[in-house]
Short mmCIF file of C-alpha atoms and ligand atoms in Angstrom, two decimals:
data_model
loop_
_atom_site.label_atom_id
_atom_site.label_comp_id
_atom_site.label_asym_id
_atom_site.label_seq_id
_atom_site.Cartn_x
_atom_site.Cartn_y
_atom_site.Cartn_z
CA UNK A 268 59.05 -49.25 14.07
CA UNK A 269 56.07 -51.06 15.39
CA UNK A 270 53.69 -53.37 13.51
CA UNK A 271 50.41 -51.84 12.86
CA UNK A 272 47.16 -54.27 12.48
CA UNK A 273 46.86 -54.85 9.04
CA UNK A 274 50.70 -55.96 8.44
CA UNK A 275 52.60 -52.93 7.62
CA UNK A 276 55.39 -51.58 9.14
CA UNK A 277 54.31 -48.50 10.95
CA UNK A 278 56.83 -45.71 11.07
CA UNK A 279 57.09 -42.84 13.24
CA UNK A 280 59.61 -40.21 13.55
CA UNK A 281 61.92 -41.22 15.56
CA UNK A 282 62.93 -39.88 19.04
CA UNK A 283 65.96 -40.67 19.58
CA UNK A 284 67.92 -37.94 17.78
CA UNK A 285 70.10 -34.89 18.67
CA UNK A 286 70.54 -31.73 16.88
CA UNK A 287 74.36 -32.64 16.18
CA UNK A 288 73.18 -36.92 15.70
CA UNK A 289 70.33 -37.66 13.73
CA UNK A 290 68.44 -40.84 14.50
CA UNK A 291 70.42 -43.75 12.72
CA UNK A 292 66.53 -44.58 11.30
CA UNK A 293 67.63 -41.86 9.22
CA UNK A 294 70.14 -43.35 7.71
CA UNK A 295 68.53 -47.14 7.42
CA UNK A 296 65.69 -45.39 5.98
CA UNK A 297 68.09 -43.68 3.24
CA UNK A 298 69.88 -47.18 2.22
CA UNK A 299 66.58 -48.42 1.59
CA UNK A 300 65.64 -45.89 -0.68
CA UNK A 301 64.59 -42.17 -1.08
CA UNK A 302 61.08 -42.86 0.12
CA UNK A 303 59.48 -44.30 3.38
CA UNK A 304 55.98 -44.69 5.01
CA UNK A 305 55.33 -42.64 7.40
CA UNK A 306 52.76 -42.36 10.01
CA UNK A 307 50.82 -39.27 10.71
CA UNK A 308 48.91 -37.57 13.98
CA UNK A 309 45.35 -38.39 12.95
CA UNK A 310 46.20 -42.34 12.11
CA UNK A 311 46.69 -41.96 8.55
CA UNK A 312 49.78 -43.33 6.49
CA UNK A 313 52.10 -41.05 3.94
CA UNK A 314 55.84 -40.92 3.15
CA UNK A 315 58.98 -39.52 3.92
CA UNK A 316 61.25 -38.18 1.61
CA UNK A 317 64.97 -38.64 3.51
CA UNK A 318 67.28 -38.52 0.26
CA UNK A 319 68.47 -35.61 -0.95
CA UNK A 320 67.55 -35.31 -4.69
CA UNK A 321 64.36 -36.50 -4.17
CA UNK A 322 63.96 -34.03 -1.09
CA UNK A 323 64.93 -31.02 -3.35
CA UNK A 324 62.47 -32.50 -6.02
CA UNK A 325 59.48 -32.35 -4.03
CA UNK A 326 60.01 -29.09 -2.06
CA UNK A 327 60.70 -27.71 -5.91
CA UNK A 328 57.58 -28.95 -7.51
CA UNK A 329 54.04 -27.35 -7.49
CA UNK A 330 52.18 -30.17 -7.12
CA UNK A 331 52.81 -30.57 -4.28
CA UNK A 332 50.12 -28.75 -1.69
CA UNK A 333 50.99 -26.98 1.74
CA UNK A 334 47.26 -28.36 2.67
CA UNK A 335 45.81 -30.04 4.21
CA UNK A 336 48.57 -29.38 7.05
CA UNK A 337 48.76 -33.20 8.84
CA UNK A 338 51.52 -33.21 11.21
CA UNK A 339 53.51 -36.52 11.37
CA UNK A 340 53.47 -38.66 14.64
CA UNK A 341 56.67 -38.60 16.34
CA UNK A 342 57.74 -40.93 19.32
CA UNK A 343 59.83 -37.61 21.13
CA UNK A 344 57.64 -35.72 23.10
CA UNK A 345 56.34 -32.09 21.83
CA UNK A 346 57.65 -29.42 24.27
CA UNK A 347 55.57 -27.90 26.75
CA UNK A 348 55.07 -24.66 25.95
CA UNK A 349 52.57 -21.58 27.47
CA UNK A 350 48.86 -22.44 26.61
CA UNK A 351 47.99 -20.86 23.74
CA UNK A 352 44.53 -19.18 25.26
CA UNK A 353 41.42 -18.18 23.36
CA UNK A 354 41.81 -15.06 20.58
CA UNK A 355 39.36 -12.72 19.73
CA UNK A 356 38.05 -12.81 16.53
CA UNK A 357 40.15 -9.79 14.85
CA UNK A 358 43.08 -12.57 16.10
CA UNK A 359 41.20 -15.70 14.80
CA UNK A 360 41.02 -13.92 11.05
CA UNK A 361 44.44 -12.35 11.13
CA UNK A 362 46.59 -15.58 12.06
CA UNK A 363 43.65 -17.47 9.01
CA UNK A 364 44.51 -14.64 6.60
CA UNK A 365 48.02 -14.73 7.11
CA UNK A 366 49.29 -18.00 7.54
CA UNK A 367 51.97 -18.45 4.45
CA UNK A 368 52.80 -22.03 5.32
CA UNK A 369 49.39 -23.44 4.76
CA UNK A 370 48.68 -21.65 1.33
CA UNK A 371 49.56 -22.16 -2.08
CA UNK A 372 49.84 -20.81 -5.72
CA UNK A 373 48.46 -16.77 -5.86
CA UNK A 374 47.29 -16.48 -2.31
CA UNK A 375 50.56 -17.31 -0.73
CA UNK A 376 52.66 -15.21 -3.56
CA UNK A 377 51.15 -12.42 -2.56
CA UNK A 378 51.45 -12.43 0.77
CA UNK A 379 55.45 -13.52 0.16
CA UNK A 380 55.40 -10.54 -1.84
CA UNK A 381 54.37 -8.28 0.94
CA UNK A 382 57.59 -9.02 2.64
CA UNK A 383 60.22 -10.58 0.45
CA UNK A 384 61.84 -6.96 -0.56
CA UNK A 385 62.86 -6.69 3.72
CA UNK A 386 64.45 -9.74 3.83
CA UNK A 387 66.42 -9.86 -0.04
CA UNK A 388 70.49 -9.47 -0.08
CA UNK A 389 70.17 -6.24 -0.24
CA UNK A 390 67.99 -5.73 3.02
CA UNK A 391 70.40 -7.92 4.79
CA UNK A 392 73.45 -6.23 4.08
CA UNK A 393 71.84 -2.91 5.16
CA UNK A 394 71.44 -3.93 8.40
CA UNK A 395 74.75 -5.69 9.03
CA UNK A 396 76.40 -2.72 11.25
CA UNK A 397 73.50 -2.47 13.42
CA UNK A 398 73.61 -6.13 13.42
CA UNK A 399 76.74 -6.33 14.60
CA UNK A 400 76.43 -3.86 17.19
CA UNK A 401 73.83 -6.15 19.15
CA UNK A 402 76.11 -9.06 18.85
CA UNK A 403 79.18 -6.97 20.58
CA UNK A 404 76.89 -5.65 22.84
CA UNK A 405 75.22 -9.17 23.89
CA UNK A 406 79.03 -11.01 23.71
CA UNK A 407 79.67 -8.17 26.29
CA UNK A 408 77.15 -9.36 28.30
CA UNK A 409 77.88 -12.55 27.90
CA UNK A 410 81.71 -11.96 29.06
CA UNK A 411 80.69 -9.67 31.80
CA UNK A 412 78.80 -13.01 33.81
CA UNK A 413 81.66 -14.70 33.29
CA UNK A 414 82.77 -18.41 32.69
CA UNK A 415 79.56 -20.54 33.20
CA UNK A 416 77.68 -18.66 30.92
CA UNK A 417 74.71 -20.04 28.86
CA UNK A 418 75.39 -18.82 25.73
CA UNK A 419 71.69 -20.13 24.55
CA UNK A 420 70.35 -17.35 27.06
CA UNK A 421 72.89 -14.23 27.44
CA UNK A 422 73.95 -14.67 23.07
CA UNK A 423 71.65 -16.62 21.06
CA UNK A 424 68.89 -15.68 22.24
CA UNK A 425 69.20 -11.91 22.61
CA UNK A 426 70.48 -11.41 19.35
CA UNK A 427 68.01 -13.12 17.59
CA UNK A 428 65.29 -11.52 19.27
CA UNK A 429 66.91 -7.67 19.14
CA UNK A 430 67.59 -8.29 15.23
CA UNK A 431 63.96 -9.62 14.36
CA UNK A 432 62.48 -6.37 16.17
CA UNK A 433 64.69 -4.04 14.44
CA UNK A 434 63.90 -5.80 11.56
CA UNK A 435 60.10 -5.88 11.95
CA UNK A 436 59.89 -2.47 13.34
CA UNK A 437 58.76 -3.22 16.85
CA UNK A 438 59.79 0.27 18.90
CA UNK A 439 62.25 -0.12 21.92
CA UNK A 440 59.92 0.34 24.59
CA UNK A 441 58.02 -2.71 23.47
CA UNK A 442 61.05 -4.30 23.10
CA UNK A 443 61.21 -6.57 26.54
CA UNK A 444 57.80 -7.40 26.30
CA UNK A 445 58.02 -8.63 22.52
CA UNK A 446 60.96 -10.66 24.11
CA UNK A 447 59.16 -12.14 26.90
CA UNK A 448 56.14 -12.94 25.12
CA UNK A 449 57.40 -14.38 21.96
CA UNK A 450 60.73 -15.76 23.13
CA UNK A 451 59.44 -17.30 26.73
CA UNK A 452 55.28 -17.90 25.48
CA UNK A 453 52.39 -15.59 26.05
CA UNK A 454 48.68 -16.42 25.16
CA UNK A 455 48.14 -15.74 22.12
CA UNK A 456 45.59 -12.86 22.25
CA UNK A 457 48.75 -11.20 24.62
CA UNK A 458 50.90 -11.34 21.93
CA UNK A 459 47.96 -10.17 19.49
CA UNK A 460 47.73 -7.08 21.71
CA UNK A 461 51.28 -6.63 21.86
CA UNK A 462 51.83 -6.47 18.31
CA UNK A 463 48.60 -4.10 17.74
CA UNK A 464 50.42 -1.90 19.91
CA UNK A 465 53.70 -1.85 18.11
CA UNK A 466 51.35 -1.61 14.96
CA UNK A 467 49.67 1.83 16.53
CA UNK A 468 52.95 3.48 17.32
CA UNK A 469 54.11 2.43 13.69
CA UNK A 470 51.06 4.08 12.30
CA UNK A 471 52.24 7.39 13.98
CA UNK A 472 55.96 6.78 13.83
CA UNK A 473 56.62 5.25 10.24
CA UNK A 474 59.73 3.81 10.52
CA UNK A 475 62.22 1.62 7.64
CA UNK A 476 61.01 -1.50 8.78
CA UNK A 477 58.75 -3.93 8.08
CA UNK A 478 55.66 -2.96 9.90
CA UNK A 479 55.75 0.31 8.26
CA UNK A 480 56.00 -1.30 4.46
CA UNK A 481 52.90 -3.36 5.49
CA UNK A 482 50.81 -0.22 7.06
CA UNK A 483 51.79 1.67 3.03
CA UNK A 484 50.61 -1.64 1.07
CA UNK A 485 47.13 -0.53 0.29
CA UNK A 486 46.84 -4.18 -0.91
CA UNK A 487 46.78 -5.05 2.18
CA UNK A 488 43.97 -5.71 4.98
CA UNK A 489 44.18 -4.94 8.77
CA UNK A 490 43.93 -8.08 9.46
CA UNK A 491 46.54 -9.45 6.76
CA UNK A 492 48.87 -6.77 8.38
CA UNK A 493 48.35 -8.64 12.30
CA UNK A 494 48.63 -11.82 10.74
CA UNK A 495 51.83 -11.85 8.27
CA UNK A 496 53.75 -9.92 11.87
CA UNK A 497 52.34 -12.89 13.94
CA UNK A 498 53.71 -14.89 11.54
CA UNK A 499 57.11 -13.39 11.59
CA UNK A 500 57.07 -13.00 15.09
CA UNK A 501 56.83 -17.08 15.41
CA UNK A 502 59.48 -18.23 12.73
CA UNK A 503 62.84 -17.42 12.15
CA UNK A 504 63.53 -16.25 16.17
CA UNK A 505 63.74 -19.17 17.66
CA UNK A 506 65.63 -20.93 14.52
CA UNK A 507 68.27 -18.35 14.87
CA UNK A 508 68.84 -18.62 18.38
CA UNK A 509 69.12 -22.44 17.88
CA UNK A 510 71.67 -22.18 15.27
CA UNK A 511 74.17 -19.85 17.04
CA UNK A 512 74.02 -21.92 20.31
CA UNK A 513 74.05 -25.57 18.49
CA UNK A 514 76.43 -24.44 16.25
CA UNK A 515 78.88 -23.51 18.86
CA UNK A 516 78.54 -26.79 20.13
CA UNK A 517 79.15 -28.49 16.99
CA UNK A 518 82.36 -26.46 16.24
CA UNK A 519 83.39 -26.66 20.32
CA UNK A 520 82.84 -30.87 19.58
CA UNK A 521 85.61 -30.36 17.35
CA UNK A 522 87.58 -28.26 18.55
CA UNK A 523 90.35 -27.79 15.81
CA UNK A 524 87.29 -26.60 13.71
CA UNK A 525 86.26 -23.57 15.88
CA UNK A 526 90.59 -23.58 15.68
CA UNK A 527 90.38 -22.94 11.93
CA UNK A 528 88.12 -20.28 12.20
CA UNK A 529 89.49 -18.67 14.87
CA UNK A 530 92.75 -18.90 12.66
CA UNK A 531 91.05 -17.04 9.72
CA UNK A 532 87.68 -15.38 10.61
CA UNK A 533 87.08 -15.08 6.71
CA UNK A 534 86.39 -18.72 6.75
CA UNK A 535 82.89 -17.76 8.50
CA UNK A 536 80.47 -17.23 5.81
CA UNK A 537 81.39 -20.48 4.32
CA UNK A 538 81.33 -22.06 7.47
CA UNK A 539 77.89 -21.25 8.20
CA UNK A 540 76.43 -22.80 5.10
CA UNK A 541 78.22 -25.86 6.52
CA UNK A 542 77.13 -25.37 10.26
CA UNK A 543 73.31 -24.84 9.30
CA UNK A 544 73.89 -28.30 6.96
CA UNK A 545 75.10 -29.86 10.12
CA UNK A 546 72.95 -28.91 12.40
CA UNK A 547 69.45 -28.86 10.35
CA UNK A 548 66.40 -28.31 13.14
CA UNK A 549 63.72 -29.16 10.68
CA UNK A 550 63.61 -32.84 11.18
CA UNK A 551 60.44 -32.71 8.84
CA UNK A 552 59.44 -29.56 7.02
CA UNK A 553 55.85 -29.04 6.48
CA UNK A 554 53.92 -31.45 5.10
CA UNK A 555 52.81 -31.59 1.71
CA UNK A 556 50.02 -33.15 -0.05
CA UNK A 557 50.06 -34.59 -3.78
CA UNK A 558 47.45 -33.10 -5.88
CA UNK A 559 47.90 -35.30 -8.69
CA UNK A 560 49.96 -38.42 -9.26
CA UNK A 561 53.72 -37.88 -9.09
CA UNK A 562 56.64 -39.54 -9.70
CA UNK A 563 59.68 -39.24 -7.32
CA UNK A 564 62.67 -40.55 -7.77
CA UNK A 565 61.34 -44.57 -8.97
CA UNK A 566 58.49 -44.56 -6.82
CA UNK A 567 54.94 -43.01 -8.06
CA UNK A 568 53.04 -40.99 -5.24
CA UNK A 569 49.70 -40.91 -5.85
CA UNK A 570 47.21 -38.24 -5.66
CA UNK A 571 46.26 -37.21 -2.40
CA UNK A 572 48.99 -38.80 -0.84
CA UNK A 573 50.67 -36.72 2.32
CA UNK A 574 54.38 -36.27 1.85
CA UNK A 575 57.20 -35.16 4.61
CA UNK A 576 60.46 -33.71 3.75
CA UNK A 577 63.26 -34.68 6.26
CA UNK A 578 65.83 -31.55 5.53
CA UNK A 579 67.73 -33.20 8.98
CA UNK A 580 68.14 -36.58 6.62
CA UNK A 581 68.64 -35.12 2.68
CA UNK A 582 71.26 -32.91 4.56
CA UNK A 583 73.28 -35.99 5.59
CA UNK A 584 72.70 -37.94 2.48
CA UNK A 585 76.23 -39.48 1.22
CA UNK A 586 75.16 -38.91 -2.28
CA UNK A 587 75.25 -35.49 -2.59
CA UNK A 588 77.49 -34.20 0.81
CA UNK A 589 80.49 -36.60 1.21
CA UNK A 590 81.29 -37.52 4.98
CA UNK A 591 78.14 -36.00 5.60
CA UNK A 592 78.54 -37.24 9.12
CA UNK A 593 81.28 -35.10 9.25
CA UNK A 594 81.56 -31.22 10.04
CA UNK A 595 83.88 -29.45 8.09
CA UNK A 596 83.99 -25.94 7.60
CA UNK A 597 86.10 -25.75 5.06
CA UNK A 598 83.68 -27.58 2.80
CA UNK A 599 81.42 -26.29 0.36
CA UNK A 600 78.04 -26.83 1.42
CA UNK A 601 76.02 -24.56 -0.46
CA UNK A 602 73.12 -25.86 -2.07
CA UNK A 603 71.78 -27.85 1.44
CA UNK A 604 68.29 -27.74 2.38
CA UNK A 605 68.40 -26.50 5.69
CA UNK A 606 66.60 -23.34 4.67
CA UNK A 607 64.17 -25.90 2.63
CA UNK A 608 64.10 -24.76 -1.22
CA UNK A 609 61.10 -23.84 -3.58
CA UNK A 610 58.30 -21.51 -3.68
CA UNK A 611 58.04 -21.64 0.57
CA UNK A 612 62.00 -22.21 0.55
CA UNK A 613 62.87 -19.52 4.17
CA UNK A 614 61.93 -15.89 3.57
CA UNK A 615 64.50 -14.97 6.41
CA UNK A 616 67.48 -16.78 4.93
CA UNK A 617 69.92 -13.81 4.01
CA UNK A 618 69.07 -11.88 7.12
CA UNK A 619 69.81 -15.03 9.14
CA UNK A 620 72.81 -15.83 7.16
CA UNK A 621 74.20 -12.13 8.44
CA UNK A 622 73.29 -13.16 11.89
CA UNK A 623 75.15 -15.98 12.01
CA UNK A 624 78.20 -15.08 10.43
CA UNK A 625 78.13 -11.86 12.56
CA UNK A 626 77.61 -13.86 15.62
CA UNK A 627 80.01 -16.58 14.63
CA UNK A 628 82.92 -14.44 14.01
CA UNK A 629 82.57 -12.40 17.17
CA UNK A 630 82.70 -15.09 19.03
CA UNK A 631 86.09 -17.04 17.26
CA UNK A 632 87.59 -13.16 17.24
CA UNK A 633 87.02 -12.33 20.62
CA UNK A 634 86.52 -15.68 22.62
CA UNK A 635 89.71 -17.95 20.62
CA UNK A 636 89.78 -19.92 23.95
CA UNK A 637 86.02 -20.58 24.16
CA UNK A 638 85.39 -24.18 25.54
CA UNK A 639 82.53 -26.30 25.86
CA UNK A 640 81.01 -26.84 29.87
CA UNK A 641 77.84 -28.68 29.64
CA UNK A 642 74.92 -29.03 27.66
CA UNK A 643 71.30 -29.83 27.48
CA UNK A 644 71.63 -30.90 23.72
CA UNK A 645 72.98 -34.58 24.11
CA UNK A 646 69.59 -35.96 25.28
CA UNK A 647 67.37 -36.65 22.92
CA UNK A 648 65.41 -33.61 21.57
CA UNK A 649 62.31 -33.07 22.61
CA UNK A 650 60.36 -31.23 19.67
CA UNK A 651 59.94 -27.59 19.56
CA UNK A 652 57.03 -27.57 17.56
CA UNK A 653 54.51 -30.26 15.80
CA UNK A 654 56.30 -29.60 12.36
CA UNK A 655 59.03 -31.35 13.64
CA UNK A 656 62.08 -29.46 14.66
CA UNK A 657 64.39 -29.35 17.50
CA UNK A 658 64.40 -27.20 20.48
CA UNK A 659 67.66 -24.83 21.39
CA UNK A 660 69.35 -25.93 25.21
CA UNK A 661 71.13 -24.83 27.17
CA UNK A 662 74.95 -24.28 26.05
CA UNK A 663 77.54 -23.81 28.98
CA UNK A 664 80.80 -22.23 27.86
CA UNK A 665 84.22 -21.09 29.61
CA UNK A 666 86.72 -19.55 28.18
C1 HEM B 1107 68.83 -20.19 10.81
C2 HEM B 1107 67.66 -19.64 10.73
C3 HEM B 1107 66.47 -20.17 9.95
C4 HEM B 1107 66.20 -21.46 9.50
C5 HEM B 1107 67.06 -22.70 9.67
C6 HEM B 1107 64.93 -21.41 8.81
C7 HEM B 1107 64.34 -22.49 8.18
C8 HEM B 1107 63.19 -22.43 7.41
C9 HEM B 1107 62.65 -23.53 6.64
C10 HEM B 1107 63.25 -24.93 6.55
C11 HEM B 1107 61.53 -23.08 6.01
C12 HEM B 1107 60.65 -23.87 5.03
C13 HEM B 1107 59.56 -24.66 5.70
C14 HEM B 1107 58.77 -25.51 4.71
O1 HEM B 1107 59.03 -25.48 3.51
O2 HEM B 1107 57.88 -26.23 5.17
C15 HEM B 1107 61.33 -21.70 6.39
C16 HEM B 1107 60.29 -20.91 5.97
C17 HEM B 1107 60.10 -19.63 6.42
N1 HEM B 1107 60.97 -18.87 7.18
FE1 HEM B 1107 62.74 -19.45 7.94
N2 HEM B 1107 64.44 -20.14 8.87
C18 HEM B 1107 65.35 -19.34 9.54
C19 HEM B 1107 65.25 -17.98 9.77
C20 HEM B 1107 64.19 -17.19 9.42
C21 HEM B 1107 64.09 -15.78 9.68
C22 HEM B 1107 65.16 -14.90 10.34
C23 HEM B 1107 62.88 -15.38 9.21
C24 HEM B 1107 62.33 -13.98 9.23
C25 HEM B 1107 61.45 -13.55 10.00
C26 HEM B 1107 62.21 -16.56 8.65
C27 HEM B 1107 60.95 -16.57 8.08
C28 HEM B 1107 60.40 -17.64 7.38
C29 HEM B 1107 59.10 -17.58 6.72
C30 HEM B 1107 58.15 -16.41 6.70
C31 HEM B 1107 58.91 -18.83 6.10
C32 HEM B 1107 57.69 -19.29 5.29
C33 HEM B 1107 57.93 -19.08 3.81
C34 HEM B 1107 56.77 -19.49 2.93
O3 HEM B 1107 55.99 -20.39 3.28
O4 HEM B 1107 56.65 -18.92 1.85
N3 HEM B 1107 63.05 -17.63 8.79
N4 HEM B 1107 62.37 -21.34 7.24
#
């Protein structure tokens, strides 16, 4: 916290958390109540919300706007990533047509809409076998390089890749070049053309996937189609692959918790409501913006006010998960916010609730003796993105 020239305290995110260790600002900020002030990017001041209740109010509420999208200021540093490039203007109107997180009320419904049926309960279950088919077939990989392995590179990050283009509908010969360009960076008008591509082929090869529902929703325009598969493309991979690997870290921390599912592999679902608790990467969701005076917990926000939700924080709040500090995977943590909650609450959830657990239990099945070598998640994150969220490392294991 520095002082800022007319008096106030001026609070950034802070930068000196890890995935498994949130800031202790977090935690100062919580004991002094549910709301903070917060700095943003472009110099002006809003809140964060780091309790839980009040968290869960404001991601539930309406009145709250996904625009204008301010990004807080942070002290860590945003990762380097591939320059994003210039985009022609089909590009330009899909990613403006298409982009769920910045709209609200009927707009953003009906884009939700276009998708939601793919990823219910149902959908996920459907595609558990072939699910867990990649994950043997990537844990075989994994074993065959031997002790020393990054599990982040030859697990993680494979599976969540393979499973979002089966998912989407992106064909296998497209398949390494959907993983280089949206797992390692491409400019964007490469990964434009990429998915045009995979959007031709679907065109002539309809397919149960998600490409092919878009190309038979007449509600639909061309450029709504390129834009909600961008969209897709860029969330949900890189959360999933960040999950499996921290997770395994947080369970190899302690070890007699990997013990206890190794002991009873039925334990897993559970555990991975606790494990995405724990290891919440959204330090801030996206920010919203009051469109009319509300109260939150005793504080009123008032109109036009920019608001941040801190899932990493309400997720540790004492009020609502006891020991929060703690992970236990025998406790019931349903009802966290890693996923966020409300009308934009994750799209992806169930799907990436059968990726975990699939990738989870493989592991505790056929690794019992899995140990912990090194890894690049005890520095400081740097953040993976300006909404605020960490970055996956590096995880070396041995077994
Ligand atoms: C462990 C994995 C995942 C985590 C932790 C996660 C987390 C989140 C969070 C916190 C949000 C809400 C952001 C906000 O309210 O500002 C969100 C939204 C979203 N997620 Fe996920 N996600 C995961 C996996 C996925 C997957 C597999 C997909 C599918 C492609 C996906 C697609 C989306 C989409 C489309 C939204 C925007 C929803 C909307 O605005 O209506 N996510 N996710």
């Amino acid at each position: 916290m520095s002082q800022c020239p007319f008096g106030h305290d001026r609070s950034t995110l802070p930068g000196d958390s890890t995935p498994t260790q949130p800031s202790p600002r977090f935690s100062q900020w919580r004991q002094d109540g549910a709301l903070a002030p917060l700095s943003y990017r472009d110099g002006h001041e809003g809140l964060i919300v780091t309790r839980y209740d009040e968290a869960r109010a404001v991601l539930t509420d309406p009145r709250f706007s996904q625009q204008p999208q301010r990004m807080p200021r942070s002290d860590a540093p945003i990762e380097e990533g591939v320059p994003a490039g210039p985009l022609d203007e089909e590009g330009v109107l899909a990613d403006r047509s298409a982009g769920v997180l910045g709209l609200d009320g009927p707009q953003h419904l009906r884009l939700r809409r276009a998708v939601t049926r793919r990823f219910s309960v149902r959908s996920a279950r459907t595609y558990r076998p072939r699910i867990a088919e990649i994950v043997a077939e990537q844990l075989d990989v994994m074993i065959a390089a031997g002790p020393g392995a990054d599990l982040l590179a030859l697990y993680a990050e494979p599976i969540s890749i393979r499973v979002h283009a089966l998912v989407l509908g992106v064909p296998d010969h497209l398949l390494e070049r959907y993983a280089q360009d949206y797992v390692h960076g491409a400019p964007r008008q490469q990964q434009h053309d990429l998915l045009r591509e995979a959007v031709a082929y679907r065109g002539e090869n309809p397919g149960d996937d998600v490409i092919s529902d878009l190309l038979g929703n007449d509600d639909l325009s061309d450029a709504e189609v390129e834009g909600l598969l961008h969209m897709l493309s860029m969330s949900g991979r890189d959360t999933v692959a960040y999950m499996i690997s921290t997770g395994t870290v947080a369970l190899l921390d302690e070890p007699e918790q990997y013990h206890l599912l190794a002991q009873d592999p039925e334990r897993v679902p559970a555990a991975v409501e606790e494990i995405v608790r724990f290891c919440t990467m959204f330090l801030t969701v996206f920010p919203r913006t009051a469109t009319e005076s509300v109260t939150v917990g005793d504080r009123i926000v008032e109109a036009g006010t920019t608001v941040s939700v801190s899932t990493v924080s309400a997720n540790r709040d004492e009020r609502r998960f006891g020991d929060a500090d703690v992970l236990d995977v025998l406790r019931d943590a349903r009802g966290h916010l890693a996923f966020g909650d409300g009308l934009h609450g994750c799209v992806g959830q169930q799907l990436a609730r059968v990726e975990l657990d699939e990738a989870f239990r493989a592991l505790v099945t056929r690794l019992p003796g899995l140990r912990l070598v090194s890894t690049g998640l005890r520095q400081p994150s740097p953040l993976a993105h300006p909404v605020a969220t960490y970055a996956a490392r590096p995880v070396i294991v041995g077994w």
